[in-house]
Coordinates of C-alpha atoms and ligand atoms in Angstrom, one line a residue:
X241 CA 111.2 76.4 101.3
X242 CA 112.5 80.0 103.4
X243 CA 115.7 80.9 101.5
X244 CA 117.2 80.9 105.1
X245 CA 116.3 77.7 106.1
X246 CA 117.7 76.0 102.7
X247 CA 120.7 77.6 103.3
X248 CA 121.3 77.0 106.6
X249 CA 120.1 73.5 105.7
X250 CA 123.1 73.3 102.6
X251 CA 125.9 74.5 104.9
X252 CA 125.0 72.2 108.1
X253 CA 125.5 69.6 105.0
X254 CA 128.5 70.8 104.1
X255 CA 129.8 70.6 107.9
X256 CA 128.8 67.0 107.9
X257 CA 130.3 65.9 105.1
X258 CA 133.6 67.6 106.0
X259 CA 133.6 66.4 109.5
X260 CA 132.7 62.4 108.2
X261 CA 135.3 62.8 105.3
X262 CA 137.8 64.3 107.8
X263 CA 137.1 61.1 109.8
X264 CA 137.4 58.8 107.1
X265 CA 141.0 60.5 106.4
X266 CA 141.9 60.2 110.0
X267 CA 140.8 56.6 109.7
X268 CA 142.4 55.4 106.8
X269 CA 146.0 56.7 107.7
X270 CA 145.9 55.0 110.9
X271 CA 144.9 51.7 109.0
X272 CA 147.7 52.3 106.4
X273 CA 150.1 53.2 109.7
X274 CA 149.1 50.0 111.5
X275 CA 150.0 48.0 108.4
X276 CA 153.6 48.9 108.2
X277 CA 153.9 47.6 112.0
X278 CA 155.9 44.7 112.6
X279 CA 156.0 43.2 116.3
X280 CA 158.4 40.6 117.0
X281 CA 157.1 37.0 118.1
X282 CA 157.2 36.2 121.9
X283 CA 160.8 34.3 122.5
X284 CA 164.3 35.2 123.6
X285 CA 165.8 38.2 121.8
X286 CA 169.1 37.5 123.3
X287 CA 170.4 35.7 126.9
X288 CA 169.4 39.4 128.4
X289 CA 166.3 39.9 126.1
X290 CA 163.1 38.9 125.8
X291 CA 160.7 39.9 123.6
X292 CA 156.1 39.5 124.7
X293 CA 153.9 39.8 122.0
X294 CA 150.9 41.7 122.9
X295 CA 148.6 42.3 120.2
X296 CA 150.2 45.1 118.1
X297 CA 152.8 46.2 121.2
X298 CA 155.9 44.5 122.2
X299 CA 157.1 44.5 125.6
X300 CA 160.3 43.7 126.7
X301 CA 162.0 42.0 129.9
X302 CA 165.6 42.7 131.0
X303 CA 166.9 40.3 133.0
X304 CA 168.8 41.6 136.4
X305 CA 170.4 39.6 139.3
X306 CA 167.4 38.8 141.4
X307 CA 164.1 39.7 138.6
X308 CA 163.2 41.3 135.7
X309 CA 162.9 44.7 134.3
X310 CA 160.5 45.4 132.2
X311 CA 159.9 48.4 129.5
X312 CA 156.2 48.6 128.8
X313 CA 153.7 46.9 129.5
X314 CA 151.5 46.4 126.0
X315 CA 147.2 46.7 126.7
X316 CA 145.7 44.0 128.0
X317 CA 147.2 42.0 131.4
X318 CA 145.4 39.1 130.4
X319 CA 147.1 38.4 127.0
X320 CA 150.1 39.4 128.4
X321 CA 150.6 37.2 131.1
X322 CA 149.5 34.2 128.6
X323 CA 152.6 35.2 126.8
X324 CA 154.8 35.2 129.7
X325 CA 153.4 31.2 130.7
X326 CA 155.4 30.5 126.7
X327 CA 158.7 31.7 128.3
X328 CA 158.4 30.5 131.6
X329 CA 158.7 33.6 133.2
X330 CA 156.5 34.4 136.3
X331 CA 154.7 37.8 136.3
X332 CA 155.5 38.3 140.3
X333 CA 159.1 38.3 139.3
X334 CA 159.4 41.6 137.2
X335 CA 160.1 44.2 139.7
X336 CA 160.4 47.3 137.9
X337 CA 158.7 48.9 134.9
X338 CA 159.9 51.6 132.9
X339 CA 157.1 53.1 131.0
X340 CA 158.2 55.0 127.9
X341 CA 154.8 56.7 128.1
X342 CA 151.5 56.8 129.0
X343 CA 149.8 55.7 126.2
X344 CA 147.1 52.7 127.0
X345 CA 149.0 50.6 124.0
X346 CA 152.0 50.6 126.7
X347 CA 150.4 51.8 130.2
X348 CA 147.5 49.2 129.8
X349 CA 149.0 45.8 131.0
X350 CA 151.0 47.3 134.0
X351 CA 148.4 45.7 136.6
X352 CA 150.1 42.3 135.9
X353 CA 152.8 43.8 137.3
X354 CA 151.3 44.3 140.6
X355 CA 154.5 44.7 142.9
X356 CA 156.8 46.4 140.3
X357 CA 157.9 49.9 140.8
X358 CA 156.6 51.9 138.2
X359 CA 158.7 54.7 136.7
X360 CA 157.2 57.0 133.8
X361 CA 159.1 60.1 132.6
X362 CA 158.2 63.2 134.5
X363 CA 157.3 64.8 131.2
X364 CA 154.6 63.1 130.8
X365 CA 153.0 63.7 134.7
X366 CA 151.9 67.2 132.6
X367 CA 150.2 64.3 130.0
X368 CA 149.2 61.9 132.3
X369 CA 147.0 65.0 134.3
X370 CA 145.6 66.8 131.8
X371 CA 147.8 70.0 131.5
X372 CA 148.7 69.0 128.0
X373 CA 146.5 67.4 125.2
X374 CA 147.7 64.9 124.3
X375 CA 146.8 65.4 120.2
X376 CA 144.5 68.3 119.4
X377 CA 142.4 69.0 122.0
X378 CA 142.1 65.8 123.3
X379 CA 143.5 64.6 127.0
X380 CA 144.1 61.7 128.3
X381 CA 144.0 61.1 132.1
X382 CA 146.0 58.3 133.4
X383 CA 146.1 57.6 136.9
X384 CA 149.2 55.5 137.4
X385 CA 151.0 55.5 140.9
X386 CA 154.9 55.7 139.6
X387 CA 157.8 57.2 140.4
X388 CA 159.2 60.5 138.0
X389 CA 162.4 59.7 136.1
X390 CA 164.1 63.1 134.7
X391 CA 165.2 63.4 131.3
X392 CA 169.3 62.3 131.3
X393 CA 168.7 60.6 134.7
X394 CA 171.0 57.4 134.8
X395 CA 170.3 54.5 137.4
X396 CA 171.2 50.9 138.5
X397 CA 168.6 48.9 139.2
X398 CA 169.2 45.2 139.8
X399 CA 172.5 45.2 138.4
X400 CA 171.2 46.9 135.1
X401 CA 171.7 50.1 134.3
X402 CA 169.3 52.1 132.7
X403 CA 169.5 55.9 131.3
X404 CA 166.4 57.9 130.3
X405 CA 166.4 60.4 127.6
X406 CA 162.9 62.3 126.9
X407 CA 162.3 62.9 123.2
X408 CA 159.2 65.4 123.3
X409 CA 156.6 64.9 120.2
X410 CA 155.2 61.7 120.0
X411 CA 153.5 62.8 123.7
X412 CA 155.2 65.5 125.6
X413 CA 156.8 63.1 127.8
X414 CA 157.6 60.2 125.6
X415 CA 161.2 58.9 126.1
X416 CA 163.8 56.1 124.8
X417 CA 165.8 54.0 127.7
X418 CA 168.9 53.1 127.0
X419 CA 170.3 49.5 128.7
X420 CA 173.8 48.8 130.4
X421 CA 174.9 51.5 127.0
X422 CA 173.5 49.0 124.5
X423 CA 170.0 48.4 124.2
X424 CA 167.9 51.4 122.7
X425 CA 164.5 50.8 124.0
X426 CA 163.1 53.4 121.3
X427 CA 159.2 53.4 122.8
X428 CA 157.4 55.9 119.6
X429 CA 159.6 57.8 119.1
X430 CA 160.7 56.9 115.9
X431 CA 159.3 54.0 113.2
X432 CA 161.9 51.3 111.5
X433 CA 160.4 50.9 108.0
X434 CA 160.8 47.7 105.7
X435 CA 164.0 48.6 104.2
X436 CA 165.3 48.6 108.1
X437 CA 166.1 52.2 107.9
X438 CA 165.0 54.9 110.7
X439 CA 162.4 57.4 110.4
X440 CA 159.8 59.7 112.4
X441 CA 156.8 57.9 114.2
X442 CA 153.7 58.1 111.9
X443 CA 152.0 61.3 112.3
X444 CA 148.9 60.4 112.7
X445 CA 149.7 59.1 116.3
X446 CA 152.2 61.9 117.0
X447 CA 151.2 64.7 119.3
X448 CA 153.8 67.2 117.5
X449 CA 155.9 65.8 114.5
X450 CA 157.9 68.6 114.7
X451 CA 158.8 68.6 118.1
X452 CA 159.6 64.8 117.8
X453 CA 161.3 65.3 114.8
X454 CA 163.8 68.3 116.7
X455 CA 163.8 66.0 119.9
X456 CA 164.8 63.4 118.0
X457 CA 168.7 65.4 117.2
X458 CA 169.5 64.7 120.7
X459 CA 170.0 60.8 120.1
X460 CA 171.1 60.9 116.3
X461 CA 174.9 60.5 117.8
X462 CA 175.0 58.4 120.1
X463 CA 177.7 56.1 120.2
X464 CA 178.3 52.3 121.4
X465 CA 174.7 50.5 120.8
X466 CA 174.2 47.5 119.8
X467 CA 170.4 46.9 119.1
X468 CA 167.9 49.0 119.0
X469 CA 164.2 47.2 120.1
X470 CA 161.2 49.1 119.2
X471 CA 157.4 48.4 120.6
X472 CA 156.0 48.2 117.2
X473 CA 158.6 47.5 114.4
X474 CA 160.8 44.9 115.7
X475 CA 164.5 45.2 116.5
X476 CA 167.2 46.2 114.5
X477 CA 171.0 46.2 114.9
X478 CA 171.3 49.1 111.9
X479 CA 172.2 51.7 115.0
X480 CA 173.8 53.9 112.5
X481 CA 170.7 54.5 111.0
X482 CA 170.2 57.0 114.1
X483 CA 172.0 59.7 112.1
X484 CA 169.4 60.0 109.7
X485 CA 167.7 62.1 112.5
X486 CA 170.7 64.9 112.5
X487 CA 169.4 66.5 109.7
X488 CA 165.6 65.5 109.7
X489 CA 164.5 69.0 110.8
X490 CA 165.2 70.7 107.6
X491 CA 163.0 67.8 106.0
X492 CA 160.1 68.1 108.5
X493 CA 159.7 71.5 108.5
Ligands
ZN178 ZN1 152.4 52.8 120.9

């Protein structure tokens, strides 16, 4: 065999078995990441709280005067709405979604919602129309019809009220609502391991660790909450464990 062909031969081989075993890497942390999830089961969290089950996502329904507010909306309408049969609650009466961001996990089951108004951080518009990967190179277009919520905006809605802060990282958009100053709707912003305590969002679903992990600072000291009720990992009352994110920078970086 031509010298030059052998070689050229050896290093396409080499570029495949990078790219597969890069793959395989990729693969494996998001099985180990997925395994250290923990979704609560559909059913009252409290008498303003409930918790749907949607696969691996949790979405959550505030109840206001007239309806329901819901943050997220898990993947798959179908499933979802099967969930909300279990607590009685009918789909037509949620009237406003808060998406924490635009990721299909959370974005995916909003047609249920037909009539609700939809309102997605205005960060993430620059996600949601491809101005900024959303990992690597990769974009993801996302045509939802919604309304822009600013980063510190505060509104009542129903009798709720509902603050949005925007915690850049996991997506460039991604944000935490906070409910009538008590409920921490965290989105992925930030994980709750087995031991209950606080820490960064796995990486391997993060757009910029970094960023989340700086963005993050800007909620380490808040005062006055009571629960804090994740997508992925449950609820926890352990509010305190917020400050662990005052100094997480030094770690990260
Ligand atoms: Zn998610």
């Amino acid at each position: 065999m031509n010298k030059t062909i052998k070689i050229t031969l050896l290093t396409l081989l080499a570029v495949v078995l990078l790219f597969v075993s890069g793959i395989g890497y990729m693969m494996f942390n998001v099985k180990m990441a997925l395994k250290d999830m923990n979704t609560r089961e559909t059913g009252a969290v409290n008498e303003t709280i409930t918790a749907l089950k949607d696969k691996f996502c949790n979405v959550y329904l505030v109840k206001g005067e007239t309806g329901y507010i819901a943050i997220d909306s898990g993947k798959d309408p179908a499933a979802l709405e099967n969930e909300m049969k279990k607590v009685a609650v009918d789909p037509a009466s949620v009237h406003t979604l808060f998406l924490t961001h635009a990721d299909s996990d959370h974005a995916g089951g909003r047609t249920l919602f037909a009539k609700a108004q939809v309102f997605i951080p205005q960060a993430e518009e620059a996600v949601m129309n491809g101005d900024v990967a959303r990992k690597f190179f990769l974009k993801v277009k996302a045509d939802i019809p919604h309304t822009p919520v600013a980063d510190g905006e505060i509104m009542t809605i129903d009798g709720v009220k509902v603050q949005c802060i925007t915690i850049p990282g996991h997506t460039a958009g991604s944000s935490v609502y906070i409910i009538n100053d008590e409920y921490l709707f965290c989105g992925d912003n930030f994980s709750i391991n087995r031991n209950n305590e606080l820490a960064l969002f796995p990486d391997i679903f993060n757009a910029d660790s970094k960023l989340q992990a700086e963005s993050l600072q800007k909620i380490a000291d808040l005062k006055g909450l009571k629960l804090i009720l994740s997508p992925h990992y449950g609820t926890t009352e352990n509010v305190d464990g917020l400050k662990v994110f005052k100094n997480i920078k030094e770690k990260v970086l």
